[in-house]
Amino acid sequence: MKRIIENIIRKRNPDFRFDENVSLSLLVSLLMEKGIWMLRGMKVIFYMKKPNRILIGKGVRWFNMRNISFGSWVKLEDYVYLGALGKGKLILGDNVGIGAFSRLIVS
């Protein structure tokens, strides 16, 4: 199982390797958590946005979603707030990660 997961990750990062001390139970726990984050990412469909591999932690909020644009593999950790009230757009490009309790506000 560990090898299968490693091979999947290598499709995106060819040099990736798990440390030998990483247990299978830890991997399963991590995959379950990130799977839940990916399901939360599907809620952008309700705002007429394409869910392009977005991972959303718990408590993430946004204001004026029509001015927010997401790239591929965007990760918003727990309790991130995105506000896009300004004239311009808030654009999160590919492979962007925003840490927990962060606020990005365009005014």
Short mmCIF file of C-alpha atoms in Angstrom, two decimals, residues 12-99:
data_model
loop_
_atom_site.label_atom_id
_atom_site.label_comp_id
_atom_site.label_asym_id
_atom_site.label_seq_id
_atom_site.Cartn_x
_atom_site.Cartn_y
_atom_site.Cartn_z
CA ARG A 12 3.57 14.75 -9.73
CA ASN A 13 6.98 14.74 -8.01
CA PRO A 14 9.39 12.17 -9.52
CA ASP A 15 11.93 12.49 -6.67
CA PHE A 16 9.42 11.75 -3.88
CA ARG A 17 10.17 8.99 -1.34
CA PHE A 18 8.61 8.15 2.02
CA ASP A 19 10.93 7.91 4.98
CA GLU A 20 11.20 4.33 6.23
CA ASN A 21 9.84 5.43 9.64
CA VAL A 22 6.48 6.51 8.20
CA SER A 23 3.95 3.87 9.23
CA LEU A 24 1.01 2.64 7.21
CA SER A 25 -1.45 3.81 9.88
CA LEU A 26 -0.03 7.33 9.64
CA LEU A 27 -0.46 7.26 5.86
CA VAL A 28 -4.05 6.06 6.10
CA SER A 29 -4.82 8.80 8.62
CA LEU A 30 -3.26 11.44 6.38
CA LEU A 31 -5.13 10.19 3.29
CA MET A 32 -8.44 10.25 5.15
CA GLU A 33 -7.86 13.83 6.33
CA LYS A 34 -6.86 15.08 2.88
CA GLY A 35 -9.79 13.20 1.33
CA ILE A 36 -12.15 15.15 3.59
CA TRP A 37 -10.38 18.38 2.58
CA MET A 38 -10.89 17.47 -1.09
CA LEU A 39 -14.61 16.83 -0.49
CA ARG A 40 -14.86 20.28 1.13
CA GLY A 41 -13.21 21.67 -1.99
CA MET A 42 -16.18 20.48 -4.01
CA LYS A 43 -18.36 23.16 -2.40
CA VAL A 44 -16.96 25.73 -4.85
CA ILE A 45 -19.36 24.14 -7.37
CA PHE A 46 -22.19 26.00 -5.60
CA TYR A 47 -20.50 29.26 -6.61
CA MET A 48 -20.31 28.20 -10.27
CA LYS A 49 -16.58 27.56 -10.06
CA LYS A 50 -14.75 24.54 -11.40
CA PRO A 51 -13.26 22.50 -8.51
CA ASN A 52 -9.75 22.03 -9.85
CA ARG A 53 -8.16 19.89 -7.12
CA ILE A 54 -8.84 22.31 -4.27
CA LEU A 55 -8.18 21.20 -0.68
CA ILE A 56 -10.15 23.13 1.93
CA GLY A 57 -9.62 22.82 5.68
CA LYS A 58 -12.34 23.35 8.26
CA GLY A 59 -13.77 26.78 8.91
CA VAL A 60 -12.58 28.31 5.61
CA ARG A 61 -14.69 31.32 4.59
CA TRP A 62 -14.78 33.70 1.67
CA PHE A 63 -16.56 36.88 0.70
CA ASN A 64 -17.53 37.78 -2.88
CA MET A 65 -16.59 34.47 -4.46
CA ARG A 66 -17.15 35.78 -8.00
CA ASN A 67 -13.91 37.80 -7.65
CA ILE A 68 -11.86 34.82 -6.46
CA SER A 69 -10.10 32.56 -8.94
CA PHE A 70 -8.48 29.21 -8.08
CA GLY A 71 -5.67 27.41 -9.92
CA SER A 72 -4.82 23.72 -9.64
CA TRP A 73 -3.81 22.09 -6.36
CA VAL A 74 -4.77 25.02 -4.13
CA LYS A 75 -4.67 24.22 -0.40
CA LEU A 76 -6.50 26.44 2.09
CA GLU A 77 -5.76 25.28 5.62
CA ASP A 78 -8.10 25.62 8.62
CA TYR A 79 -9.90 28.94 9.24
CA VAL A 80 -8.54 30.82 6.22
CA TYR A 81 -10.56 33.89 5.17
CA LEU A 82 -10.54 35.19 1.59
CA GLY A 83 -12.15 38.57 0.94
CA ALA A 84 -12.42 39.93 -2.60
CA LEU A 85 -14.39 43.14 -2.40
CA GLY A 86 -12.03 45.25 -4.54
CA LYS A 87 -12.20 46.02 -8.26
CA GLY A 88 -9.52 43.47 -9.10
CA LYS A 89 -9.64 39.73 -8.65
CA LEU A 90 -8.01 37.64 -5.97
CA ILE A 91 -6.17 35.02 -8.04
CA LEU A 92 -4.67 31.95 -6.38
CA GLY A 93 -2.45 30.27 -8.97
CA ASP A 94 -1.34 26.66 -9.28
CA ASN A 95 0.20 24.86 -6.28
CA VAL A 96 -0.69 27.62 -3.79
CA GLY A 97 -0.95 26.85 -0.10
CA ILE A 98 -2.29 29.29 2.49
CA GLY A 99 -1.58 28.50 6.13
#
